[in-house]
Coordinates of N, CA, C and O in Angstrom, one line a residue:
C299 N 22.8 -13.9 -3.4 CA 22.3 -12.9 -2.5 C 22.9 -13.1 -1.1 O 22.6 -14.0 -0.4
K300 N 23.9 -12.3 -0.8 CA 24.7 -12.5 0.4 C 23.8 -12.2 1.7 O 23.8 -13.1 2.6
Y301 N 23.1 -11.1 1.8 CA 22.3 -10.8 2.9 C 20.9 -10.5 2.4 O 20.4 -9.4 2.4
G302 N 20.2 -11.6 1.9 CA 18.8 -11.5 1.4 C 18.4 -12.8 0.8 O 19.1 -13.8 1.1
H303 N 17.4 -12.8 -0.1 CA 17.0 -14.0 -0.8 C 16.6 -13.7 -2.2 O 16.2 -12.6 -2.5
W304 N 16.7 -14.7 -3.0 CA 16.3 -14.5 -4.4 C 14.8 -14.6 -4.6 O 14.1 -15.5 -4.0
S305 N 14.2 -13.7 -5.4 CA 12.8 -13.7 -5.7 C 12.6 -14.1 -7.1 O 13.0 -13.4 -8.0
D306 N 12.0 -15.3 -7.3 CA 11.7 -15.7 -8.6 C 10.7 -14.8 -9.3 O 10.8 -14.5 -10.5
A307 N 9.7 -14.2 -8.5 CA 8.7 -13.4 -9.1 C 9.3 -12.1 -9.6 O 9.0 -11.6 -10.7
L308 N 10.3 -11.5 -8.9 CA 10.9 -10.2 -9.3 C 12.2 -10.4 -10.1 O 12.7 -9.4 -10.7
Q309 N 12.7 -11.6 -10.1 CA 14.0 -11.9 -10.7 C 15.1 -11.0 -10.3 O 15.9 -10.5 -11.0
E310 N 15.2 -10.9 -8.9 CA 16.2 -10.1 -8.3 C 16.4 -10.5 -6.8 O 15.5 -11.1 -6.3
C311 N 17.5 -10.1 -6.3 CA 17.7 -10.3 -4.8 C 16.8 -9.4 -4.0 O 16.7 -8.2 -4.4
I312 N 16.2 -9.9 -3.0 CA 15.5 -9.1 -2.0 C 16.3 -8.9 -0.8 O 16.6 -9.9 -0.1
C313 N 16.8 -7.8 -0.5 CA 17.8 -7.5 0.5 C 17.1 -7.5 1.9 O 16.0 -6.9 2.0
F314 N 17.8 -8.0 2.9 CA 17.3 -7.8 4.3 C 17.5 -6.3 4.7 O 18.3 -5.6 4.0
V315 N 16.8 -5.9 5.7 CA 16.9 -4.5 6.1 C 18.4 -4.2 6.5 O 19.1 -5.0 7.2
G316 N 18.9 -3.1 6.0 CA 20.2 -2.7 6.3 C 21.3 -3.0 5.2 O 22.4 -2.7 5.3
Y317 N 20.8 -3.7 4.1 CA 21.7 -4.1 3.0 C 21.1 -3.7 1.7 O 19.9 -3.7 1.5
T318 N 21.9 -3.3 0.7 CA 21.5 -2.9 -0.6 C 22.4 -3.5 -1.6 O 23.4 -4.2 -1.3
G319 N 22.1 -3.2 -2.9 CA 23.0 -3.7 -4.0 C 22.3 -4.9 -4.7 O 21.4 -5.5 -4.2
D320 N 22.9 -5.2 -5.9 CA 22.4 -6.3 -6.7 C 22.5 -7.6 -6.0 O 21.7 -8.5 -6.2
E321 N 23.5 -7.8 -5.2 CA 23.8 -9.0 -4.5 C 23.5 -8.9 -3.0 O 23.9 -9.8 -2.2
C322 N 23.0 -7.8 -2.5 CA 22.7 -7.5 -1.1 C 24.0 -7.6 -0.3 O 23.9 -8.1 0.9
A323 N 25.1 -7.2 -0.8 CA 26.4 -7.3 -0.1 C 26.8 -6.0 0.5 O 27.8 -5.9 1.3
T324 N 26.2 -4.9 0.2 CA 26.6 -3.5 0.7 C 25.7 -3.2 1.9 O 24.5 -3.1 1.8
E325 N 26.4 -2.9 3.0 CA 25.7 -2.5 4.2 C 25.2 -1.0 4.1 O 26.0 -0.1 3.7
D326 N 24.0 -0.8 4.4 CA 23.4 0.6 4.3 C 23.3 1.1 5.7 O 22.2 1.1 6.3
T327 N 24.4 1.7 6.2 CA 24.4 2.1 7.6 C 23.5 3.4 7.8 O 23.0 3.5 8.9
A328 N 23.3 4.2 6.8 CA 22.4 5.4 7.0 C 21.0 4.9 7.3 O 20.3 5.5 8.1
L329 N 20.5 3.9 6.5 CA 19.2 3.5 6.7 C 19.0 2.8 8.1 O 18.0 3.1 8.8
V330 N 20.0 2.0 8.5 CA 19.9 1.3 9.8 C 19.9 2.4 10.9 O 19.1 2.3 11.8
A331 N 20.7 3.4 10.8 CA 20.8 4.4 11.9 C 19.5 5.2 11.9 O 19.0 5.4 13.0
E332 N 18.9 5.5 10.8 CA 17.7 6.2 10.7 C 16.5 5.4 11.3 O 15.7 5.9 12.1
A333 N 16.5 4.1 11.0 CA 15.4 3.3 11.5 C 15.6 3.1 13.0 O 14.6 3.1 13.7
S334 N 16.8 3.0 13.5 CA 17.0 2.8 14.9 C 16.6 4.0 15.8 O 16.2 3.9 16.9
L335 N 16.7 5.2 15.2 CA 16.4 6.4 15.9 C 14.9 6.6 15.9 O 14.4 7.4 16.7
G336 N 14.1 5.9 15.0 CA 12.7 6.1 15.0 C 12.2 7.3 14.3 O 11.1 7.7 14.5
E337 N 13.1 7.9 13.5 CA 12.6 9.2 12.8 C 11.5 8.9 11.9 O 11.6 7.9 11.1
G338 N 10.5 9.7 11.9 CA 9.4 9.6 10.9 C 8.4 8.4 11.2 O 7.6 8.1 10.4
V339 N 8.5 7.9 12.4 CA 7.6 6.7 12.7 C 6.1 7.1 12.5 O 5.4 6.3 11.9
P340 N 5.6 8.2 13.0 CA 4.2 8.5 12.7 C 3.8 8.5 11.3 O 2.7 8.2 10.9
D341 N 4.7 8.9 10.4 CA 4.4 8.9 9.0 C 4.2 7.5 8.3 O 3.7 7.4 7.2
L342 N 4.7 6.5 9.0 CA 4.6 5.1 8.5 C 3.2 4.6 8.5 O 2.8 3.7 7.8
I343 N 2.3 5.2 9.3 CA 0.9 4.8 9.4 C 0.1 5.9 8.7 O -0.2 6.9 9.2
R344 N -0.1 5.6 7.4 CA -0.7 6.6 6.6 C -2.1 6.4 6.2 O -2.9 7.3 6.2
H345 N -2.5 5.3 5.7 CA -3.7 5.1 5.0 C -4.8 4.5 6.0 O -4.5 3.6 6.7
A346 N -6.0 5.0 5.8 CA -7.1 4.5 6.7 C -7.5 3.1 6.3 O -7.9 2.3 7.2
S347 N -7.4 2.7 5.1 CA -7.8 1.4 4.7 C -7.2 1.0 3.3 O -6.6 1.9 2.6
I348 N -7.3 -0.3 3.0 CA -7.0 -0.7 1.6 C -8.2 -1.5 1.1 O -9.0 -2.1 1.9
S349 N -8.4 -1.5 -0.2 CA -9.4 -2.3 -0.8 C -8.7 -3.3 -1.8 O -7.9 -2.9 -2.6
V350 N -9.1 -4.6 -1.6 CA -8.5 -5.6 -2.4 C -9.5 -6.2 -3.3 O -10.7 -6.5 -2.8
S351 N -9.2 -6.4 -4.6 CA -10.2 -7.0 -5.5 C -9.4 -7.8 -6.6 O -8.2 -7.5 -6.8
G352 N -10.1 -8.7 -7.3 CA -9.5 -9.4 -8.4 C -8.9 -10.8 -8.1 O -8.4 -11.5 -9.0
L353 N -9.1 -11.3 -6.8 CA -8.6 -12.6 -6.5 C -9.7 -13.6 -7.1 O -10.9 -13.3 -7.2
S354 N -9.3 -14.8 -7.5 CA -10.2 -15.7 -8.2 C -10.5 -16.9 -7.3 O -9.8 -17.2 -6.4
G355 N -11.5 -17.6 -7.7 CA -11.9 -18.9 -7.1 C -12.1 -18.7 -5.6 O -12.7 -17.7 -5.1
T356 N -11.7 -19.7 -4.8 CA -11.8 -19.6 -3.4 C -11.1 -18.4 -2.8 O -11.4 -18.0 -1.7
W357 N -10.0 -17.9 -3.5 CA -9.2 -16.8 -2.9 C -10.0 -15.5 -3.0 O -9.7 -14.6 -2.3
S358 N -11.1 -15.5 -3.8 CA -11.9 -14.2 -3.8 C -12.5 -13.9 -2.4 O -13.0 -12.8 -2.2
A359 N -12.5 -14.9 -1.5 CA -13.0 -14.6 -0.2 C -12.2 -13.6 0.5 O -12.6 -12.9 1.5
F360 N -11.0 -13.3 0.0 CA -10.1 -12.3 0.7 C -10.3 -11.0 0.0 O -9.6 -10.0 0.5
D361 N -11.1 -10.8 -1.0 CA -11.4 -9.5 -1.6 C -12.2 -8.7 -0.5 O -13.1 -9.3 0.2
G362 N -11.9 -7.4 -0.4 CA -12.7 -6.6 0.6 C -11.9 -5.4 1.1 O -10.8 -5.1 0.6
V363 N -12.4 -4.8 2.1 CA -11.8 -3.6 2.6 C -11.2 -4.0 4.0 O -11.8 -4.6 4.8
Y364 N -9.9 -3.6 4.2 CA -9.2 -3.8 5.4 C -8.9 -2.5 6.0 O -8.3 -1.6 5.3
S365 N -9.2 -2.3 7.3 CA -8.9 -1.1 8.0 C -7.5 -1.1 8.7 O -7.0 -2.1 9.1
C366 N -7.0 0.1 8.9 CA -5.7 0.2 9.5 C -5.7 -0.3 10.9 O -6.7 -0.2 11.6
T367 N -4.6 -0.9 11.3 CA -4.5 -1.4 12.6 C -3.0 -1.3 13.1 O -2.3 -2.3 13.2
A368 N -2.6 -0.1 13.3 CA -1.2 0.2 13.8 C -0.2 -0.3 12.8 O -0.4 -0.1 11.6
T369 N 0.9 -0.9 13.2 CA 1.9 -1.3 12.3 C 2.4 -2.7 12.5 O 2.1 -3.3 13.5
N370 N 3.2 -3.2 11.6 CA 4.0 -4.4 11.8 C 5.4 -4.1 11.3 O 5.6 -3.6 10.2
E371 N 6.4 -4.2 12.2 CA 7.8 -3.9 11.9 C 7.9 -2.4 11.4 O 8.7 -2.2 10.5
G372 N 7.1 -1.5 11.9 CA 7.2 -0.1 11.5 C 6.5 0.3 10.2 O 6.6 1.4 9.8
V373 N 5.8 -0.7 9.6 CA 5.1 -0.4 8.3 C 3.6 -0.6 8.6 O 3.2 -1.5 9.4
E374 N 2.8 0.3 8.0 CA 1.3 0.2 8.3 C 0.8 -1.2 8.0 O 1.3 -2.0 7.2
A375 N -0.2 -1.6 8.8 CA -0.8 -2.9 8.7 C -2.4 -2.7 8.7 O -2.9 -1.7 9.1
F376 N -3.1 -3.7 8.2 CA -4.5 -3.6 8.0 C -5.2 -4.9 8.5 O -4.6 -5.9 8.6
Y377 N -6.5 -4.8 8.8 CA -7.3 -5.9 9.4 C -8.7 -5.8 8.9 O -9.3 -4.8 8.8
N378 N -9.3 -7.0 8.7 CA -10.7 -7.2 8.5 C -11.2 -8.3 9.3 O -10.8 -9.5 9.1
A379 N -12.1 -8.1 10.3 CA -12.6 -9.1 11.2 C -13.5 -10.1 10.5 O -13.7 -11.2 11.0
N380 N -14.1 -9.7 9.4 CA -15.1 -10.5 8.7 C -14.6 -11.4 7.6 O -15.3 -12.2 7.1
I381 N -13.3 -11.3 7.3 CA -12.8 -12.1 6.2 C -12.0 -13.3 6.9 O -11.1 -13.1 7.6
N382 N -12.5 -14.5 6.6 CA -11.8 -15.7 7.1 C -11.6 -15.8 8.6 O -10.6 -16.2 9.1
G383 N -12.6 -15.2 9.3 CA -12.5 -15.2 10.8 C -11.5 -14.2 11.3 O -11.2 -14.2 12.5
G384 N -11.1 -13.3 10.5 CA -10.2 -12.2 10.9 C -8.9 -12.4 10.1 O -8.2 -13.4 10.2
T385 N -8.6 -11.4 9.2 CA -7.4 -11.5 8.4 C -6.6 -10.2 8.5 O -7.2 -9.1 8.3
Y386 N -5.3 -10.3 8.7 CA -4.4 -9.2 8.7 C -3.7 -9.1 7.4 O -3.4 -10.1 6.7
V387 N -3.4 -7.9 6.9 CA -2.5 -7.7 5.8 C -1.4 -6.8 6.3 O -1.7 -5.7 6.8
Y388 N -0.2 -7.2 6.2 CA 1.0 -6.5 6.7 C 2.2 -6.8 5.9 O 2.3 -7.8 5.1
F389 N 3.2 -6.0 6.1 CA 4.5 -6.1 5.4 C 5.5 -6.7 6.4 O 5.6 -6.3 7.5
S390 N 6.2 -7.8 5.9 CA 7.3 -8.4 6.7 C 8.6 -8.0 6.2 O 8.9 -8.3 5.0
R391 N 9.4 -7.3 7.0 CA 10.7 -6.9 6.5 C 11.6 -8.1 6.3 O 12.4 -8.1 5.4
Y392 N 11.5 -9.1 7.1 CA 12.3 -10.3 7.0 C 12.1 -11.0 5.7 O 13.1 -11.3 5.0
Y393 N 10.9 -11.1 5.3 CA 10.6 -11.8 4.0 C 10.5 -10.8 2.8 O 10.4 -11.2 1.7
S394 N 10.5 -9.5 3.2 CA 10.4 -8.4 2.2 C 9.1 -8.7 1.3 O 9.2 -8.8 0.1
A395 N 8.0 -8.9 2.0 CA 6.8 -9.3 1.3 C 5.6 -8.8 2.1 O 5.6 -8.7 3.3
W396 N 4.5 -8.5 1.3 CA 3.2 -8.2 1.9 C 2.5 -9.6 2.2 O 2.6 -10.4 1.3
L397 N 1.9 -9.8 3.3 CA 1.3 -11.0 3.6 C -0.2 -10.9 4.1 O -0.5 -9.9 4.7
F398 N -1.0 -11.8 3.7 CA -2.4 -12.0 4.3 C -2.2 -13.1 5.2 O -1.8 -14.2 4.8
A399 N -2.6 -12.9 6.5 CA -2.5 -14.0 7.5 C -3.5 -13.8 8.6 O -4.1 -12.8 8.8
S400 N -3.7 -14.9 9.4 CA -4.7 -14.8 10.5 C -4.1 -14.1 11.7 O -4.8 -13.7 12.6
T401 N -2.8 -14.1 11.8 CA -2.1 -13.3 12.9 C -1.1 -12.4 12.3 O -0.4 -12.7 11.3
K402 N -0.9 -11.2 12.9 CA 0.0 -10.3 12.4 C 1.4 -10.7 12.9 O 1.6 -10.9 14.1
G403 N 2.3 -10.8 12.0 CA 3.7 -11.2 12.3 C 3.9 -12.7 12.3 O 5.0 -13.1 12.5
G404 N 2.9 -13.5 12.1 CA 3.0 -14.9 12.1 C 3.6 -15.4 10.8 O 3.7 -14.7 9.8
L405 N 4.0 -16.7 10.8 CA 4.7 -17.3 9.7 C 3.7 -17.9 8.7 O 4.0 -18.1 7.6
L406 N 2.6 -18.3 9.2 CA 1.6 -19.0 8.3 C 0.8 -17.9 7.6 O 0.3 -16.9 8.1
R407 N 0.8 -18.0 6.3 CA 0.2 -17.0 5.4 C -0.8 -17.6 4.4 O -0.7 -18.7 4.1
F408 N -1.8 -16.8 4.0 CA -2.7 -17.2 3.0 C -2.2 -16.8 1.6 O -2.2 -17.5 0.6
L409 N -1.7 -15.5 1.5 CA -1.2 -14.9 0.3 C 0.0 -14.1 0.6 O 0.1 -13.6 1.7
D410 N 0.9 -14.0 -0.4 CA 2.1 -13.1 -0.2 C 2.5 -12.5 -1.5 O 2.3 -13.1 -2.6
C411 N 3.1 -11.3 -1.5 CA 3.6 -10.6 -2.6 C 4.9 -10.0 -2.2 O 5.0 -9.1 -1.4
E412 N 6.0 -10.6 -2.8 CA 7.3 -10.1 -2.5 C 7.5 -8.7 -3.2 O 7.1 -8.4 -4.3
Q413 N 8.2 -7.9 -2.4 CA 8.5 -6.5 -2.8 C 9.8 -6.0 -2.2 O 9.9 -6.1 -1.0
A414 N 10.7 -5.6 -3.1 CA 11.9 -5.1 -2.6 C 11.7 -3.9 -1.7 O 10.8 -3.0 -2.1
L415 N 12.4 -3.8 -0.6 CA 12.2 -2.6 0.3 C 12.8 -1.4 -0.4 O 14.0 -1.4 -0.6
P416 N 12.0 -0.4 -0.7 CA 12.5 0.8 -1.3 C 13.4 1.6 -0.4 O 13.4 1.5 0.8
Y417 N 14.2 2.5 -1.0 CA 15.1 3.3 -0.3 C 14.4 4.2 0.8 O 15.0 4.6 1.8
D418 N 13.2 4.6 0.5 CA 12.5 5.5 1.4 C 11.9 4.7 2.6 O 11.2 5.2 3.4
N419 N 12.1 3.3 2.6 CA 11.7 2.5 3.7 C 10.1 2.3 3.7 O 9.6 2.0 4.8
M420 N 9.4 2.7 2.6 CA 8.0 2.7 2.6 C 7.5 1.7 1.5 O 7.2 2.2 0.4
P421 N 7.3 0.5 1.8 CA 6.8 -0.4 0.7 C 5.4 0.0 0.4 O 4.6 0.5 1.2
D422 N 5.0 -0.2 -0.9 CA 3.7 0.3 -1.4 C 2.9 -0.9 -1.9 O 3.2 -1.5 -2.9
I423 N 1.9 -1.3 -1.1 CA 1.1 -2.5 -1.4 C 0.3 -2.4 -2.7 O 0.0 -3.4 -3.4
T424 N 0.1 -1.1 -3.2 CA -0.6 -1.0 -4.5 C 0.2 -1.4 -5.6 O -0.3 -1.6 -6.7
Q425 N 1.5 -1.6 -5.5 CA 2.4 -2.1 -6.5 C 2.3 -3.6 -6.7 O 2.8 -4.2 -7.6
C426 N 1.6 -4.3 -5.7 CA 1.5 -5.8 -5.8 C 0.3 -6.2 -6.7 O -0.8 -5.9 -6.3
T427 N 0.6 -6.7 -7.8 CA -0.5 -7.1 -8.7 C -0.5 -8.7 -8.8 O -1.5 -9.2 -9.3
S428 N 0.6 -9.3 -8.5 CA 0.6 -10.8 -8.5 C 0.9 -11.3 -7.1 O 1.8 -10.9 -6.4
W429 N 0.1 -12.2 -6.6 CA 0.2 -12.8 -5.3 C 0.4 -14.3 -5.4 O -0.2 -14.9 -6.2
I430 N 1.2 -14.8 -4.5 CA 1.4 -16.3 -4.4 C 0.5 -16.8 -3.2 O 0.6 -16.3 -2.1
T431 N -0.3 -17.8 -3.5 CA -1.2 -18.4 -2.5 C -0.4 -19.4 -1.7 O 0.7 -19.8 -2.0
S432 N -1.0 -19.8 -0.5 CA -0.4 -20.8 0.3 C -0.2 -22.1 -0.3 O 0.6 -23.0 0.1
S433 N -0.9 -22.4 -1.4 CA -0.8 -23.6 -2.2 C 0.1 -23.3 -3.5 O 0.1 -24.1 -4.4
D434 N 0.9 -22.3 -3.4 CA 1.8 -21.9 -4.5 C 1.2 -21.6 -5.8 O 1.9 -21.8 -6.9
E435 N 0.0 -21.2 -5.9 CA -0.6 -20.8 -7.1 C -0.4 -19.3 -7.3 O -0.3 -18.5 -6.3
V436 N -0.3 -18.8 -8.5 CA -0.1 -17.4 -8.8 C -1.5 -16.7 -9.0 O -2.2 -17.2 -9.9
E437 N -1.8 -15.7 -8.3 CA -3.0 -14.9 -8.5 C -2.5 -13.6 -9.1 O -2.0 -12.7 -8.5
S438 N -2.7 -13.4 -10.4 CA -2.3 -12.2 -11.1 C -3.5 -11.3 -11.4 O -4.6 -11.8 -11.4
G439 N -3.3 -10.0 -11.6 CA -4.4 -9.1 -11.9 C -5.1 -8.6 -10.7 O -6.2 -8.1 -10.8
V440 N -4.5 -8.8 -9.5 CA -5.1 -8.4 -8.3 C -4.9 -6.8 -8.1 O -3.8 -6.3 -8.5
S441 N -5.9 -6.2 -7.7 CA -5.9 -4.7 -7.5 C -6.0 -4.4 -6.0 O -6.9 -4.9 -5.3
V442 N -5.0 -3.6 -5.6 CA -5.1 -3.1 -4.2 C -5.0 -1.6 -4.3 O -4.1 -1.0 -4.9
S443 N -6.0 -0.9 -3.6 CA -6.0 0.5 -3.6 C -6.2 1.0 -2.2 O -6.7 0.3 -1.3
Y444 N -5.7 2.3 -2.0 CA -5.9 2.9 -0.6 C -7.2 3.6 -0.5 O -7.7 4.2 -1.5
G445 N -7.8 3.5 0.7 CA -9.0 4.2 0.9 C -8.8 5.7 1.2 O -7.6 6.1 1.2
N446 N -9.8 6.4 1.4 CA -9.7 7.9 1.7 C -9.3 8.1 3.1 O -9.7 7.4 4.0
G447 N -8.5 9.2 3.3 CA -8.2 9.6 4.7 C -6.9 8.9 5.2 O -6.4 8.0 4.5
L448 N -6.5 9.3 6.4 CA -5.4 8.8 7.0 C -5.8 8.0 8.3 O -6.8 8.3 8.8
C449 N -5.0 7.0 8.6 CA -5.3 6.2 9.8 C -5.4 7.2 11.0 O -4.4 7.9 11.3
G450 N -6.5 7.1 11.8 CA -6.6 7.9 13.0 C -7.2 9.3 12.7 O -7.4 10.0 13.7
S451 N -7.5 9.7 11.5 CA -8.0 11.0 11.2 C -9.6 10.9 11.2 O -10.1 9.9 11.1
S452 N -10.2 12.1 11.2 CA -11.7 12.1 11.2 C -12.3 11.7 9.9 O -13.4 11.5 9.8
S453 N -11.4 11.7 8.8 CA -11.9 11.4 7.5 C -11.6 9.9 7.1 O -11.5 9.6 5.9
D454 N -11.5 9.0 8.1 CA -11.2 7.6 7.8 C -12.3 7.0 7.0 O -13.5 7.3 7.1
D455 N -11.9 6.1 6.1 CA -12.8 5.4 5.2 C -12.9 4.0 5.8 O -12.5 3.0 5.2
T456 N -13.5 3.8 6.9 CA -13.7 2.5 7.6 C -15.1 2.2 7.6 O -16.0 2.9 8.1
T457 N -15.4 1.0 7.0 CA -16.8 0.6 6.9 C -17.1 -0.7 7.7 O -18.2 -1.1 7.8
D458 N -16.1 -1.3 8.3 CA -16.2 -2.5 9.0 C -16.5 -2.2 10.5 O -15.6 -2.0 11.2
E459 N -17.8 -2.3 10.8 CA -18.2 -1.9 12.2 C -17.6 -2.9 13.2 O -17.4 -2.5 14.3
S460 N -17.5 -4.2 12.9 CA -17.0 -5.1 13.8 C -15.6 -4.9 14.3 O -15.2 -5.4 15.3
S461 N -14.8 -4.2 13.5 CA -13.4 -3.9 13.9 C -13.3 -2.6 14.6 O -12.2 -2.1 14.8
G462 N -14.4 -1.9 15.0 CA -14.4 -0.6 15.6 C -13.5 -0.5 16.9 O -12.8 0.4 17.0
S463 N -13.7 -1.5 17.8 CA -12.9 -1.4 19.0 C -11.4 -1.5 18.8 O -10.6 -0.9 19.4
K464 N -11.0 -2.4 17.8 CA -9.6 -2.5 17.5 C -9.1 -1.2 16.8 O -8.0 -0.8 17.0
F465 N -10.0 -0.6 16.1 CA -9.6 0.7 15.5 C -9.4 1.8 16.5 O -8.4 2.5 16.4
V466 N -10.2 1.8 17.5 CA -10.0 2.8 18.6 C -8.7 2.5 19.3 O -7.9 3.4 19.6
I467 N -8.4 1.2 19.6 CA -7.2 0.9 20.2 C -6.0 1.3 19.4 O -5.0 1.8 19.9
A468 N -6.1 1.1 18.0 CA -5.0 1.5 17.1 C -4.8 3.0 17.2 O -3.7 3.5 17.2
R469 N -5.9 3.8 17.3 CA -5.8 5.3 17.4 C -5.0 5.6 18.7 O -4.2 6.5 18.7
I470 N -5.4 4.9 19.8 CA -4.7 5.2 21.1 C -3.2 4.9 21.0 O -2.4 5.7 21.4
V471 N -2.9 3.8 20.4 CA -1.5 3.4 20.2 C -0.8 4.4 19.4 O 0.4 4.8 19.7
L472 N -1.4 4.9 18.3 CA -0.8 5.9 17.4 C -0.5 7.2 18.3 O 0.6 7.8 18.1
F473 N -1.4 7.6 19.1 CA -1.2 8.8 19.9 C -0.1 8.6 20.8 O 0.8 9.5 20.9
V474 N 0.0 7.5 21.5 CA 1.1 7.2 22.5 C 2.4 7.2 21.7 O 3.4 7.7 22.2
A475 N 2.4 6.5 20.6 CA 3.7 6.4 19.8 C 4.1 7.8 19.4 O 5.3 8.2 19.4
A476 N 3.2 8.7 18.9 CA 3.5 10.0 18.5 C 4.1 10.8 19.7 O 5.1 11.6 19.5
V477 N 3.5 10.7 20.9 CA 4.0 11.4 22.1 C 5.4 10.9 22.4 O 6.3 11.7 22.7
M478 N 5.6 9.6 22.3 CA 7.0 9.1 22.6 C 8.0 9.6 21.6 O 9.1 10.0 22.0
V479 N 7.7 9.7 20.3 CA 8.6 10.2 19.3 C 8.9 11.7 19.6 O 10.1 12.1 19.6
V480 N 7.9 12.5 19.9 CA 8.1 13.9 20.2 C 9.0 14.0 21.4 O 9.9 14.8 21.4
S481 N 8.7 13.2 22.4 CA 9.6 13.3 23.6 C 11.0 12.9 23.4 O 11.9 13.6 23.9
L482 N 11.2 11.9 22.6 CA 12.6 11.4 22.2 C 13.3 12.5 21.4 O 14.5 12.7 21.6
N483 N 12.6 13.2 20.5 CA 13.2 14.2 19.7 C 13.5 15.4 20.4 O 14.4 16.2 20.0
S484 N 12.9 15.7 21.6 CA 13.1 16.9 22.3 C 14.2 16.7 23.4 O 14.7 17.6 24.0
V485 N 14.7 15.4 23.5 CA 15.7 15.1 24.5 C 17.1 15.5 24.0 O 17.4 15.5 22.9

């Protein structure tokens, strides 16, 4: 893997952003140009929540509903204040993986699921059924599903009252980001 890393779980190269191909040796300039222009940014924050179930043993403490909380590296991210003192679920483009961690964007993780970045630049957490724990155990048969509604809409499926203030902040950030994108597109 020239510009990426090998995934034992997927048995393929996971390419860094801007590279494609079996060996991650082909530069994808169209994707990089699109990402740098910020086209479609509001569409990256789509789902109001995710529901996680099927983790076993002590890892079952991470089962639950996570509400949207803006993005990480341009991909929707989720948070639950009541799980393990506060847990984020987000996608890392660098690792090409979904992560459960106490801080968004941090290197320390509880669980991860490697996923090749699709051509539409929209990784789908519901495709992750096997997760690797921080103690390198495999948790298979895990189910992740999206809640009803869109992040920031009036039909949000958020049941975690303690994360309400963070959710309001996320809505404000979404609005400001949308205004900035509209302004940039009209220039």
